[in-house]
JSON list of C-alpha atoms and ligand atoms in Angstrom, two decimals:
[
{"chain": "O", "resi": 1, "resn": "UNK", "atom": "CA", "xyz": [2.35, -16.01, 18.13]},
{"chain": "O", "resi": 2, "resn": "UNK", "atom": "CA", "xyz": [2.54, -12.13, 16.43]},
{"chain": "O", "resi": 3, "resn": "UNK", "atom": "CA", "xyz": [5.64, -10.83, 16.59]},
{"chain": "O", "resi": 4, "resn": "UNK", "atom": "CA", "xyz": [5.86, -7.02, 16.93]},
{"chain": "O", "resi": 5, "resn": "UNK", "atom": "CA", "xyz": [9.30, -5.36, 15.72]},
{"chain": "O", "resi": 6, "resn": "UNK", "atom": "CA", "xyz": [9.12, -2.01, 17.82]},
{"chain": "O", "resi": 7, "resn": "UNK", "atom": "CA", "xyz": [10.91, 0.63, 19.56]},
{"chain": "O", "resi": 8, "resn": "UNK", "atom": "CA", "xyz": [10.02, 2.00, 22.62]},
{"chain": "O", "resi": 9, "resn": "UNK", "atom": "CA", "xyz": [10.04, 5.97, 21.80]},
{"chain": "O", "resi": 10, "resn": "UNK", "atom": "CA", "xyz": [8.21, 4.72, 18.28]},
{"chain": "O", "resi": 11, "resn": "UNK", "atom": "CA", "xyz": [4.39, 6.60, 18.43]},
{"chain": "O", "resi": 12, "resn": "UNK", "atom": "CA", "xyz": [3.78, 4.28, 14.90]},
{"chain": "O", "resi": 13, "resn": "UNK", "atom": "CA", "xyz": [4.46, 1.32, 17.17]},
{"chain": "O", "resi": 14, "resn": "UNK", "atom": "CA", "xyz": [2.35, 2.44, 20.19]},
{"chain": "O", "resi": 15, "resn": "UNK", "atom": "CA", "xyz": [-0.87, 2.69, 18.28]},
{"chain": "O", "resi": 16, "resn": "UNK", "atom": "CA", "xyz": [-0.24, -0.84, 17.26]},
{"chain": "O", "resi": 17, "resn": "UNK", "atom": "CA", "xyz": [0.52, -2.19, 21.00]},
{"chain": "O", "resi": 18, "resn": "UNK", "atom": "CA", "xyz": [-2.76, -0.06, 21.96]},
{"chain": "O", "resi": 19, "resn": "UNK", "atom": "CA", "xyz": [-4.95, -1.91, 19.20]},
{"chain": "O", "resi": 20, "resn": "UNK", "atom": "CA", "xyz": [-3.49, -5.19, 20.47]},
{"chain": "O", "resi": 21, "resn": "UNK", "atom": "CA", "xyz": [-4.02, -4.58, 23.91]},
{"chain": "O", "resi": 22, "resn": "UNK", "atom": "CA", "xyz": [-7.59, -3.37, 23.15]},
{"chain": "O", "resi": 23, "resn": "UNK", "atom": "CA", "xyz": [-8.22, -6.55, 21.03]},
{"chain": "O", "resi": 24, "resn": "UNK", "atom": "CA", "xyz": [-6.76, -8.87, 23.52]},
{"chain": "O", "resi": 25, "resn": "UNK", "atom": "CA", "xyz": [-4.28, -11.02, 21.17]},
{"chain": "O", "resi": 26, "resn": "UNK", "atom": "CA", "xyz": [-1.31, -11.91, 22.44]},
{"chain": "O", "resi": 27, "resn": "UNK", "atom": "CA", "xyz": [2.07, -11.34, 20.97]},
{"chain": "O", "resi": 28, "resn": "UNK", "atom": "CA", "xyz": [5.48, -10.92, 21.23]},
{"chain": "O", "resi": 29, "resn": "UNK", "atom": "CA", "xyz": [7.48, -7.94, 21.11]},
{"chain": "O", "resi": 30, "resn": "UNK", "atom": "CA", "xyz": [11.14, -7.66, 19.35]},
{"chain": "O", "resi": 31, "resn": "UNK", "atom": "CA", "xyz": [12.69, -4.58, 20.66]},
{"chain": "O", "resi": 32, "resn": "UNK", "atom": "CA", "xyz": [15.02, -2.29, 18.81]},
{"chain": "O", "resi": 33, "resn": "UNK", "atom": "CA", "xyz": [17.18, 0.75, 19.59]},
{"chain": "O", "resi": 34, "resn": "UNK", "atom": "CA", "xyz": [17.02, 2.56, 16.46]},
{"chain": "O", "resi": 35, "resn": "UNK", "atom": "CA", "xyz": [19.92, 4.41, 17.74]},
{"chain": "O", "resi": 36, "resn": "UNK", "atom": "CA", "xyz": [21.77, 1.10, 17.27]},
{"chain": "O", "resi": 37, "resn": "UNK", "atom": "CA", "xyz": [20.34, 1.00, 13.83]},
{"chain": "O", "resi": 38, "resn": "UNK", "atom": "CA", "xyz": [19.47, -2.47, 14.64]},
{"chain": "O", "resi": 39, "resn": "UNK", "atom": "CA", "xyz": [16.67, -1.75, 11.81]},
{"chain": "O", "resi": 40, "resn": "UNK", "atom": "CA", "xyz": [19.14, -1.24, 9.19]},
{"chain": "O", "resi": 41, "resn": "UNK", "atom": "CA", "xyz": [20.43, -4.71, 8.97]},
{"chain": "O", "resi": 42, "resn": "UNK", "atom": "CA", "xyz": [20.91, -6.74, 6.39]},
{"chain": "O", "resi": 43, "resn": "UNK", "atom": "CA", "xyz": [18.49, -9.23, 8.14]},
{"chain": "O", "resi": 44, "resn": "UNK", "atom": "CA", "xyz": [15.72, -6.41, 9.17]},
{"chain": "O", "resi": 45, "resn": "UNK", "atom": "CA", "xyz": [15.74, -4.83, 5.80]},
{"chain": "O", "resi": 46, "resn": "UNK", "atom": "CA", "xyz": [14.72, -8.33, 4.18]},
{"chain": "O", "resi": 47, "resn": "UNK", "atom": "CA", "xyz": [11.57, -7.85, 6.24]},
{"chain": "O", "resi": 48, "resn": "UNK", "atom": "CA", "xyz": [11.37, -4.32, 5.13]},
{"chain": "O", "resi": 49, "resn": "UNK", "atom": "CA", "xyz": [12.80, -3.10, 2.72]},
{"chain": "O", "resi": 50, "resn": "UNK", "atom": "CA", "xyz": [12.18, 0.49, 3.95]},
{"chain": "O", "resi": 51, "resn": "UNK", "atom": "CA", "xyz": [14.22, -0.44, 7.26]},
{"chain": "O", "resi": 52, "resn": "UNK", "atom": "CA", "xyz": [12.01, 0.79, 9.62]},
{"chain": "O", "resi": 53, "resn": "UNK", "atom": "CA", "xyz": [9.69, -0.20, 12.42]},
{"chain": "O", "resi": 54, "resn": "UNK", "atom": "CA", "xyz": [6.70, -1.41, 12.99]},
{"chain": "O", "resi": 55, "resn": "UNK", "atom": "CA", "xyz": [6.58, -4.20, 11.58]},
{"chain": "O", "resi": 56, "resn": "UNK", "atom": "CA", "xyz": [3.99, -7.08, 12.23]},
{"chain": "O", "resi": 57, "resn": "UNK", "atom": "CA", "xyz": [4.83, -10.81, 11.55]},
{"chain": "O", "resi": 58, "resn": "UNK", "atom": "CA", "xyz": [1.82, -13.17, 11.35]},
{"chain": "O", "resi": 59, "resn": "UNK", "atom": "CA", "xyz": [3.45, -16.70, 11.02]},
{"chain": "O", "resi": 60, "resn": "UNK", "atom": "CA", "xyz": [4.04, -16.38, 7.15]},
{"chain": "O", "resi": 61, "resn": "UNK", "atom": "CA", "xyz": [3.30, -12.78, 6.81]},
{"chain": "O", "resi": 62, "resn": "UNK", "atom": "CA", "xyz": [4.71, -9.79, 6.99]},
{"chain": "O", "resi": 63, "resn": "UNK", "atom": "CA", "xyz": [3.11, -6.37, 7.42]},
{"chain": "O", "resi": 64, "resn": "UNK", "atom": "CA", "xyz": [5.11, -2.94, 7.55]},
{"chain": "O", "resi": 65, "resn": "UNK", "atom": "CA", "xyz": [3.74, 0.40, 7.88]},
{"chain": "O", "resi": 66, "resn": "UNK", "atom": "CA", "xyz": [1.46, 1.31, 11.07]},
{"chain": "O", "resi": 67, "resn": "UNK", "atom": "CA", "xyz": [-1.94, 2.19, 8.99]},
{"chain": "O", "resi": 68, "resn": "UNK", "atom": "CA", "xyz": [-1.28, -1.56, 7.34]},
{"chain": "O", "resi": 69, "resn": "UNK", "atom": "CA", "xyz": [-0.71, -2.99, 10.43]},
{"chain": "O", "resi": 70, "resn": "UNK", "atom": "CA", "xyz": [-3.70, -1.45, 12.10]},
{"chain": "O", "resi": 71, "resn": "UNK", "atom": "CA", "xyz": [-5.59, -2.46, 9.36]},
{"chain": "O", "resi": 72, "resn": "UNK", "atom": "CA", "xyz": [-4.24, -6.14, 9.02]},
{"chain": "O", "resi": 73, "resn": "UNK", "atom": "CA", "xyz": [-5.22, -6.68, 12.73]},
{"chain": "O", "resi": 74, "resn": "UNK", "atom": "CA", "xyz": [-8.48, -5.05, 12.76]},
{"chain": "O", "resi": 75, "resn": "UNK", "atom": "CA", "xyz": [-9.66, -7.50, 9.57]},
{"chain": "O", "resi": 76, "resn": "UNK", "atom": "CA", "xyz": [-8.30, -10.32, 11.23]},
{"chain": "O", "resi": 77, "resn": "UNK", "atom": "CA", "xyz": [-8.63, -10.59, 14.91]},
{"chain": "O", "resi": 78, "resn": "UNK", "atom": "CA", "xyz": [-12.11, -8.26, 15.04]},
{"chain": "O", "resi": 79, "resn": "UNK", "atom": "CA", "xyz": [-15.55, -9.36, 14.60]},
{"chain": "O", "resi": 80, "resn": "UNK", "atom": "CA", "xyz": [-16.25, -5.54, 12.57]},
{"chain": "O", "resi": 81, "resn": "UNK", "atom": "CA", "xyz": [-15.99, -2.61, 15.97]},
{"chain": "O", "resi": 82, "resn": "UNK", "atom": "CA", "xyz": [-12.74, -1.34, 14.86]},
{"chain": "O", "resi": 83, "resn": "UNK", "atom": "CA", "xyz": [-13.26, -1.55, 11.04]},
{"chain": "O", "resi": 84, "resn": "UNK", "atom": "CA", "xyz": [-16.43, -1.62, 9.68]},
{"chain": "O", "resi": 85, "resn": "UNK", "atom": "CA", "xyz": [-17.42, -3.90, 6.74]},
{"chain": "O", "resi": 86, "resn": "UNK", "atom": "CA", "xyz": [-18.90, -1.40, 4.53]},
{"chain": "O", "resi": 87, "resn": "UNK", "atom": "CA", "xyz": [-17.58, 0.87, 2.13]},
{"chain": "O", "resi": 88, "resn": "UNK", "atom": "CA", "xyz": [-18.33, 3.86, 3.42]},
{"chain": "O", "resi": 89, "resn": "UNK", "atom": "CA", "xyz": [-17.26, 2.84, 6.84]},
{"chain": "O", "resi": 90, "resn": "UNK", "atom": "CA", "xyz": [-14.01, 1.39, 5.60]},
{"chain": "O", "resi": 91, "resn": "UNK", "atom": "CA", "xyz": [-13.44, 4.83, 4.06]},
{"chain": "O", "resi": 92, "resn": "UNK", "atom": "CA", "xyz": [-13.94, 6.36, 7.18]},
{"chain": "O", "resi": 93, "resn": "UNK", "atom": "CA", "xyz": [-11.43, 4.76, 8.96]},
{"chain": "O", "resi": 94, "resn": "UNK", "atom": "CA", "xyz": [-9.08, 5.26, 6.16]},
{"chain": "O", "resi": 95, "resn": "UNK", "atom": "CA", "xyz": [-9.61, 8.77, 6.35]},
{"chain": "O", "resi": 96, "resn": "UNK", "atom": "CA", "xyz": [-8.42, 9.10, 9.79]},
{"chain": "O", "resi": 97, "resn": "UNK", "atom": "CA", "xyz": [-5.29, 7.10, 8.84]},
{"chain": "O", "resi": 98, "resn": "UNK", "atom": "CA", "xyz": [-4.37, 9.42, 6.65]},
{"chain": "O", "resi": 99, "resn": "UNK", "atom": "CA", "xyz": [-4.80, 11.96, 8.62]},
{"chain": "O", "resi": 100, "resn": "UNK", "atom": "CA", "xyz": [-2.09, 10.45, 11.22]},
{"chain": "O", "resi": 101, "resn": "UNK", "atom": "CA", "xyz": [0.01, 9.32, 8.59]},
{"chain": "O", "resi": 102, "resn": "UNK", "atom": "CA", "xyz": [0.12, 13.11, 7.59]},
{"chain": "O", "resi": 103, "resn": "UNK", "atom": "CA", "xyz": [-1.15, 15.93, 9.42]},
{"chain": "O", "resi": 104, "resn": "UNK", "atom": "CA", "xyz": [0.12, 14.02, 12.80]},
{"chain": "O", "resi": 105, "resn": "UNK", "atom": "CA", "xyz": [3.16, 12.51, 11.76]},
{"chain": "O", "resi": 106, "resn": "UNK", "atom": "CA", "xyz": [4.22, 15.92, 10.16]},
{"chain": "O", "resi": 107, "resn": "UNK", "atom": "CA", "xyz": [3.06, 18.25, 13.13]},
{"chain": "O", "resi": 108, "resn": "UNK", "atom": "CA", "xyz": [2.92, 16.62, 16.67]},
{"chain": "O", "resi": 109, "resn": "UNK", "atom": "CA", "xyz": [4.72, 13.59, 16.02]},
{"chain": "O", "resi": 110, "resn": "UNK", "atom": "CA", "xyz": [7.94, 15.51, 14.72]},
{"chain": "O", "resi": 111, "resn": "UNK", "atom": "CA", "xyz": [7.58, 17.84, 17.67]},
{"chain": "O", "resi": 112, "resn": "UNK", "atom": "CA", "xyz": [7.52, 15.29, 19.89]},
{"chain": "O", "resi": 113, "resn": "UNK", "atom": "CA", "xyz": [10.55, 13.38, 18.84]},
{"chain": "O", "resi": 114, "resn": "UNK", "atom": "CA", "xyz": [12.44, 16.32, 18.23]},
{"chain": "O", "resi": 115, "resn": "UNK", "atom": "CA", "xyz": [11.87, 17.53, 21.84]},
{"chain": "O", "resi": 116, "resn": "UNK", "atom": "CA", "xyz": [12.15, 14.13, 23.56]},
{"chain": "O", "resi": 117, "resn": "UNK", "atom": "CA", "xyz": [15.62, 13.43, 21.28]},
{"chain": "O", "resi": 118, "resn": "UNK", "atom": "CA", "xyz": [17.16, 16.75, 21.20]},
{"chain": "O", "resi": 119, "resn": "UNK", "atom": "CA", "xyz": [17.10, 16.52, 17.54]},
{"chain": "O", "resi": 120, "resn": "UNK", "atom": "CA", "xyz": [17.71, 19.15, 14.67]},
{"chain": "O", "resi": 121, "resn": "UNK", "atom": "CA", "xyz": [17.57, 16.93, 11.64]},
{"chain": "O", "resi": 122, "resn": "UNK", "atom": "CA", "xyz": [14.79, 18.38, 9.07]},
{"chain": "O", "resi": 123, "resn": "UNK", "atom": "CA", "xyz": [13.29, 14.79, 9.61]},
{"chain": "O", "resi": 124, "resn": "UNK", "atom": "CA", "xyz": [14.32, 13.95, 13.21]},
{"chain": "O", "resi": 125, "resn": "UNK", "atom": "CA", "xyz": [12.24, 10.24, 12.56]},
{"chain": "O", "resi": 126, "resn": "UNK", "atom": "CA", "xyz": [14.93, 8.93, 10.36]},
{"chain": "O", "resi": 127, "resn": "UNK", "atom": "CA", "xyz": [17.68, 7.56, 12.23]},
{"chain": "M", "resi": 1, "resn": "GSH", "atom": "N1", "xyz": [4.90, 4.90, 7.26]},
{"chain": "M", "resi": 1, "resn": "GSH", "atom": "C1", "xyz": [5.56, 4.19, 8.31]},
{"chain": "M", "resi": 1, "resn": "GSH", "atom": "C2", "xyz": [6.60, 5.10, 8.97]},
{"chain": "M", "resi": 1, "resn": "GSH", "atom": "C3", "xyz": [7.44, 4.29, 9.94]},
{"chain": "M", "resi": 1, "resn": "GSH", "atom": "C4", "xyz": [8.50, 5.15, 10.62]},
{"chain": "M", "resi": 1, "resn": "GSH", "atom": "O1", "xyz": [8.68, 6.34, 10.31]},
{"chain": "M", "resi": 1, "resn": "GSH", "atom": "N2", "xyz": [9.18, 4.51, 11.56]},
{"chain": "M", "resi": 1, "resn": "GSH", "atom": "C5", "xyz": [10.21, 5.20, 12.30]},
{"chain": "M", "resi": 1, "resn": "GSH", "atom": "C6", "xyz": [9.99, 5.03, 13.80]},
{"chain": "M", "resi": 1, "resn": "GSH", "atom": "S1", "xyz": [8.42, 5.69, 14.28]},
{"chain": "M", "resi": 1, "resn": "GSH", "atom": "C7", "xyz": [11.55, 4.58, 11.96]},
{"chain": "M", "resi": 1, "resn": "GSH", "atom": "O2", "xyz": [11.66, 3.37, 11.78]},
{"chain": "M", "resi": 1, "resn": "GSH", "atom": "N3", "xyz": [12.57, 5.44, 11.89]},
{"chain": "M", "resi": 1, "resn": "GSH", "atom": "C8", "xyz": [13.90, 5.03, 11.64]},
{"chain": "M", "resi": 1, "resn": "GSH", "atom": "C9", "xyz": [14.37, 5.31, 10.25]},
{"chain": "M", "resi": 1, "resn": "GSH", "atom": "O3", "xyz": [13.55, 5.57, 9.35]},
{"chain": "M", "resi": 1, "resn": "GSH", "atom": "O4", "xyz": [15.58, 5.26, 10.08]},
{"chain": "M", "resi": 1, "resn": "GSH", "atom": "C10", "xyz": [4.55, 3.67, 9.35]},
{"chain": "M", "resi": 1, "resn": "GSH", "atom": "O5", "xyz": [3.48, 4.29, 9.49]},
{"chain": "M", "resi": 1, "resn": "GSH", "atom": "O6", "xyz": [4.82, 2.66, 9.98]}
]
């Protein structure tokens, strides 16, 4: 079964459990509190380097970083309605990943967890 390294407060691990959800594979979640920087161990970091969550294990595979994921599980485990097969449709998609990887990550996303946290770091995602 998938197994879904998250965090409850994560937004990059929501979309994931959303695409999941909407393409009916099961899988199992691992939960962290980042707070316990449970994703800075020596164990976690050999699944990503980067130490942080999502990350997506597919029995021998490993897949960090939410637009990778999203993409990983859309390939795999749809028949073509969330990602298109063609070029230009591909591109599409990737268009609108980068615009939550940026413009939403950097705006609404850092407004949200530095309301909901109380936080004052410059980059209140980093824990
Ligand atoms: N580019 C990555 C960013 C992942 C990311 O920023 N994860 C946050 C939680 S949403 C995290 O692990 N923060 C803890 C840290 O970096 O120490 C993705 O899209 O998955």
């Amino acid at each position: 079964m998938l197994k879904l390294y998250d965090a409850n407060i994560s937004g990059n691990c929501y979309k994931i459990k959303v695409l999941l959800s909407f393409l009916n594979v099961e899988y199992e979640i691992i939960d962290f509190d980042l707070f316990k920087r449970q994703h800075k161990s020596a164990e976690f970091i050999a699944l990503n380097e980067f130490g942080q969550i999502p990350v997506l294990v597919d029995g021998n595979e490993t897949i960090r970083d939410s637009q990778a994921i999203l993409f990983y599980l859309a390939s795999k485990y749809d028949d073509g309605a969330w990602l298109p097969k063609d070029a230009l449709g591909q591109a599409k998609v990737i268009q609108w990943l980068s615009v939550a990887a940026n413009e939403i990550f950097n705006s609404f996303a850092m407004a949200r967890v530095y309301h909901l946290l109380n936080r004052t770091e410059i980059d209140p995602c980093r824990v």
